[in-house]
Coordinates of C-alpha atoms in Angstrom, one line a residue:
M816 CA 123.8 -95.6 -241.1
I817 CA 121.8 -98.8 -241.2
P818 CA 118.4 -98.1 -239.7
N819 CA 116.8 -100.2 -237.0
I820 CA 113.3 -101.1 -238.0
L821 CA 110.8 -102.6 -235.6
S822 CA 108.0 -104.8 -236.8
I823 CA 105.0 -105.3 -234.4
A824 CA 102.9 -108.0 -235.9
G825 CA 101.8 -111.7 -235.9
S826 CA 103.7 -114.7 -237.0
D827 CA 103.2 -116.6 -240.2
P828 CA 105.0 -120.0 -239.9
S829 CA 104.8 -120.4 -243.7
G830 CA 107.0 -117.4 -244.1
G831 CA 105.0 -115.4 -246.6
A832 CA 103.4 -112.8 -244.3
G833 CA 103.6 -111.4 -240.8
V834 CA 106.9 -110.8 -239.1
Q835 CA 108.6 -113.3 -241.3
A836 CA 107.8 -111.3 -244.4
D837 CA 108.6 -108.1 -242.6
I838 CA 112.1 -109.3 -241.6
K839 CA 112.8 -110.4 -245.2
A840 CA 111.6 -107.1 -246.7
I841 CA 113.4 -104.9 -244.1
S842 CA 116.6 -106.8 -244.7
A843 CA 116.3 -106.7 -248.5
N844 CA 115.8 -102.9 -248.3
G845 CA 118.8 -102.1 -246.1
G846 CA 117.4 -102.2 -242.6
Y847 CA 118.2 -104.1 -239.4
A848 CA 115.0 -106.0 -238.6
M849 CA 113.5 -106.4 -235.1
A850 CA 110.2 -108.1 -234.3
V851 CA 107.7 -107.9 -231.5
L852 CA 105.2 -110.8 -231.7
T853 CA 101.5 -110.0 -231.1
G854 CA 100.2 -113.4 -232.0
L855 CA 100.9 -116.9 -233.3
T856 CA 99.0 -118.3 -236.3
A857 CA 98.9 -121.8 -237.7
Q858 CA 98.6 -121.1 -241.4
N859 CA 100.0 -122.0 -244.7
T860 CA 99.5 -120.8 -248.3
Q861 CA 95.9 -122.2 -248.2
G862 CA 94.6 -120.5 -245.1
V863 CA 94.7 -119.8 -241.4
R864 CA 93.9 -122.8 -239.1
A865 CA 94.3 -121.3 -235.7
V866 CA 95.3 -118.0 -234.0
D867 CA 96.7 -117.6 -230.5
L868 CA 97.2 -114.0 -229.3
V869 CA 100.1 -113.0 -227.1
S870 CA 99.1 -111.4 -223.8
P871 CA 99.1 -107.5 -223.8
E872 CA 101.5 -107.6 -220.9
M873 CA 104.0 -109.6 -223.0
V874 CA 103.6 -107.3 -226.0
T875 CA 104.3 -104.4 -223.6
A876 CA 107.4 -106.1 -222.2
Q877 CA 108.8 -106.8 -225.7
I878 CA 108.5 -103.2 -226.8
A879 CA 109.9 -101.9 -223.5
A880 CA 112.9 -104.2 -223.7
I881 CA 113.8 -102.9 -227.2
R882 CA 113.2 -99.2 -226.3
A883 CA 115.4 -99.6 -223.2
D884 CA 118.4 -100.7 -225.3
I885 CA 118.1 -100.1 -229.0
R886 CA 117.5 -97.0 -231.2
I887 CA 114.3 -97.4 -233.2
D888 CA 114.4 -95.5 -236.6
A889 CA 110.9 -96.6 -237.8
V890 CA 108.1 -98.9 -236.8
K891 CA 105.8 -101.1 -238.9
I892 CA 102.6 -102.3 -237.2
G893 CA 100.6 -105.2 -238.6
M894 CA 98.3 -107.8 -237.0
L895 CA 97.3 -106.8 -233.4
G896 CA 94.3 -109.0 -232.9
S897 CA 92.5 -107.4 -230.0
A898 CA 91.6 -104.1 -228.4
A899 CA 93.7 -104.9 -225.4
I900 CA 96.8 -105.4 -227.6
I901 CA 96.1 -102.2 -229.5
S902 CA 95.9 -100.3 -226.2
A903 CA 99.2 -101.9 -225.0
V904 CA 101.0 -100.9 -228.3
V905 CA 99.7 -97.3 -228.1
A906 CA 101.0 -97.0 -224.5
A907 CA 104.3 -98.7 -225.2
L908 CA 105.1 -96.4 -228.1
D909 CA 104.3 -93.3 -226.2
G910 CA 106.9 -90.6 -226.8
L911 CA 108.6 -92.4 -229.7
T912 CA 109.3 -89.9 -232.5
A913 CA 110.2 -92.4 -235.2
P914 CA 107.9 -92.8 -238.2
I915 CA 105.1 -95.4 -237.7
V916 CA 103.6 -97.3 -240.7
L917 CA 100.3 -98.9 -239.8
D918 CA 99.0 -101.7 -241.9
P919 CA 95.5 -102.3 -240.5
V920 CA 95.5 -106.1 -240.9
M921 CA 92.0 -107.3 -240.3
V922 CA 91.3 -110.3 -242.7
A923 CA 93.8 -112.8 -244.1
K924 CA 93.9 -113.3 -247.9
G925 CA 91.9 -116.5 -247.5
G926 CA 89.1 -114.6 -245.7
D927 CA 90.0 -115.5 -242.0
R928 CA 89.5 -112.6 -239.7
L929 CA 92.6 -111.5 -237.8
L930 CA 91.2 -108.6 -235.9
A931 CA 88.2 -109.0 -233.7
S932 CA 85.4 -106.8 -235.0
E933 CA 84.9 -105.1 -231.7
A934 CA 88.6 -104.0 -231.8
V935 CA 88.2 -102.0 -235.0
A936 CA 87.0 -99.0 -233.1
A937 CA 90.1 -99.1 -230.9
L938 CA 92.3 -99.3 -233.9
R939 CA 90.5 -96.4 -235.5
D940 CA 90.3 -94.2 -232.5
H941 CA 93.6 -94.7 -230.7
L942 CA 96.2 -96.0 -233.2
L943 CA 95.4 -94.3 -236.5
P944 CA 96.1 -90.9 -235.0
R945 CA 99.6 -92.1 -234.0
A946 CA 100.5 -93.3 -237.5
T947 CA 102.8 -91.4 -239.9
V948 CA 101.0 -93.3 -242.7
I949 CA 98.4 -96.0 -242.9
T950 CA 98.3 -98.6 -245.7
P951 CA 94.9 -100.2 -245.9
N952 CA 93.5 -102.1 -248.9
L953 CA 89.9 -101.3 -250.0
P954 CA 88.2 -103.9 -247.7
E955 CA 90.2 -102.6 -244.7
A956 CA 89.3 -99.0 -245.5
A957 CA 85.6 -99.9 -245.7
D958 CA 85.9 -101.8 -242.4
L959 CA 87.5 -98.8 -240.7
L960 CA 84.9 -96.4 -242.1
T961 CA 81.9 -98.7 -241.8
L962 CA 81.1 -98.1 -245.4
H963 CA 80.7 -100.2 -248.5
E964 CA 84.0 -101.0 -250.3
A965 CA 85.0 -98.5 -252.9
Q966 CA 84.4 -99.6 -256.5
D967 CA 86.2 -97.0 -258.5
R968 CA 88.9 -94.3 -258.2
D969 CA 86.4 -91.7 -257.2
G970 CA 85.3 -93.9 -254.3
M971 CA 88.9 -94.6 -253.4
A972 CA 89.6 -90.8 -253.2
A973 CA 86.6 -90.1 -251.1
Q974 CA 87.4 -92.9 -248.6
A975 CA 91.1 -91.9 -248.4
R976 CA 90.1 -88.4 -247.4
L977 CA 87.8 -89.7 -244.8
L978 CA 90.6 -91.9 -243.4
L979 CA 92.9 -88.9 -243.3
D980 CA 90.3 -87.1 -241.2
L981 CA 90.7 -89.8 -238.6
G982 CA 94.1 -88.4 -237.7
P983 CA 97.0 -90.2 -239.5
G984 CA 99.7 -88.2 -241.1
A985 CA 99.0 -89.7 -244.5
V986 CA 96.9 -92.5 -246.1
L987 CA 98.2 -94.8 -248.8
L988 CA 95.1 -96.6 -250.0
K989 CA 95.8 -99.7 -252.1
G990 CA 93.6 -100.3 -255.1
G991 CA 94.5 -103.9 -255.9
H992 CA 90.8 -104.9 -255.3
L993 CA 89.5 -102.6 -258.0
A994 CA 88.1 -104.3 -261.1
E995 CA 90.7 -102.7 -263.3
A996 CA 93.5 -103.9 -265.6
D997 CA 96.0 -102.1 -263.4
A998 CA 96.4 -101.8 -259.6
P999 CA 96.6 -98.1 -258.7
D1000 CA 97.4 -96.8 -255.2
L1001 CA 96.5 -93.4 -253.9
L1002 CA 98.6 -91.3 -251.4
V1003 CA 96.6 -88.6 -249.6
T1004 CA 98.2 -86.1 -247.3
S1005 CA 97.2 -82.7 -246.0
E1006 CA 99.0 -81.3 -249.0
G1007 CA 97.0 -83.2 -251.6
A1008 CA 96.6 -86.5 -253.4
R1009 CA 98.8 -88.4 -255.8
W1010 CA 98.1 -91.6 -257.8
F1011 CA 100.7 -94.3 -258.2
E1012 CA 100.0 -96.7 -261.1
G1013 CA 100.9 -100.3 -260.8
R1014 CA 100.6 -103.3 -263.2
R1015 CA 99.0 -106.6 -262.4
F1016 CA 101.0 -109.8 -262.7
A1017 CA 99.6 -113.2 -263.8
T1018 CA 100.4 -115.1 -260.6
K1019 CA 98.4 -116.4 -257.7
N1020 CA 101.5 -116.0 -255.5
T1021 CA 100.7 -112.7 -253.7
H1022 CA 100.6 -113.9 -250.1
G1023 CA 101.9 -111.2 -247.7
T1024 CA 102.0 -108.3 -250.2
G1025 CA 100.5 -105.9 -247.7
C1026 CA 103.0 -106.8 -245.0
T1027 CA 105.8 -106.5 -247.5
L1028 CA 104.8 -103.1 -248.7
S1029 CA 104.3 -101.6 -245.3
S1030 CA 107.5 -103.0 -243.8
T1031 CA 109.4 -101.8 -246.9
L1032 CA 107.9 -98.4 -246.6
A1033 CA 108.9 -98.2 -242.9
T1034 CA 112.5 -99.2 -243.8
L1035 CA 112.7 -96.4 -246.5
L1036 CA 111.3 -93.8 -244.1
G1037 CA 113.8 -95.1 -241.5
R1038 CA 116.6 -94.5 -244.0
G1039 CA 115.4 -90.9 -244.3
L1040 CA 113.5 -90.9 -247.6
P1041 CA 110.5 -88.5 -247.7
L1042 CA 107.2 -90.2 -248.0
P1043 CA 106.5 -89.1 -251.7
E1044 CA 109.8 -90.7 -252.7
A1045 CA 109.5 -93.7 -250.4
V1046 CA 106.0 -94.8 -251.7
P1047 CA 107.0 -95.4 -255.4
T1048 CA 110.3 -97.0 -254.3
A1049 CA 108.4 -99.4 -252.0
K1050 CA 105.9 -100.1 -254.8
A1051 CA 108.6 -100.9 -257.2
Y1052 CA 110.2 -103.3 -254.8
V1053 CA 106.9 -105.1 -254.2
A1054 CA 106.2 -105.3 -257.9
G1055 CA 109.5 -106.9 -258.4
A1056 CA 108.8 -109.4 -255.6
I1057 CA 105.5 -110.3 -257.2
A1058 CA 106.9 -110.6 -260.7
A1059 CA 109.6 -113.0 -259.4
A1060 CA 107.2 -115.0 -257.1
D1061 CA 106.8 -117.9 -259.5
R1062 CA 110.5 -118.6 -259.1
L1063 CA 109.7 -119.9 -255.7
Q1064 CA 107.9 -123.2 -255.1
V1065 CA 106.1 -122.8 -251.8
G1066 CA 102.8 -124.5 -251.1
H1067 CA 99.7 -125.2 -253.2
G1068 CA 97.6 -122.0 -252.5
H1069 CA 98.6 -118.3 -252.5
G1070 CA 102.3 -118.6 -252.3
P1071 CA 104.7 -115.9 -251.1
T1072 CA 106.3 -113.1 -253.1
H1073 CA 110.1 -113.3 -253.7
H1074 CA 111.5 -110.9 -251.2
F1075 CA 115.1 -111.4 -252.3
H1076 CA 114.4 -111.2 -256.0
A1077 CA 117.1 -108.5 -256.5
L1078 CA 119.7 -110.3 -254.4
W1079 CA 119.4 -114.0 -255.5
R1080 CA 120.7 -114.6 -259.0

């Protein structure tokens, strides 16, 4: 069975992040991609120029239309933008039993804020407890916890446990911001913690890696893989997409990863 995977996120017209990246990653990993737009951005590989959020009513209507007609096997949630949209998404997903992967998108790679600071509490209090797994990077984890960013593995482990206490089923804390030669990620569940090692690649083309990882993880969960197996599989796919990123020639800033690296020869 090909799983139906729903992405709820913002648009990136340059194609490297947001629903565009989600659709590519879901498709490359064997899922049928659907997308509910929460906002439009004017951005390219060099940064975000403008953001225009979709009304909460329209977000609700999009999700309702899909739920009325199409089986949803997993959900990936990315950029939401405001507390009102967060509330709309929580209500619209009520009763859905499919896995939910929440990527708490707050700031774009270039530093532009994509979630209003006053909306962080709504994300933390109302959406995190609905998530099967959340996939924050270190700045996002610190933002959610109102703490300083973790600087080492011990700090990562402590903050991952604090995030788990907020109610999600699991936390996959990404360690790419650590000042280490490698890029380790930490999965924490009620059963314990497990480190997943990852190498760094000499490329500036890493735009949308968080979107790509979370949507891939949702697809694998929708295919029925257990979380401890889905995480390393998703990491391996993203690593391959980063390793092949320089085969693309897109823009002059942080270019996209190569989502179809395993399919295009």
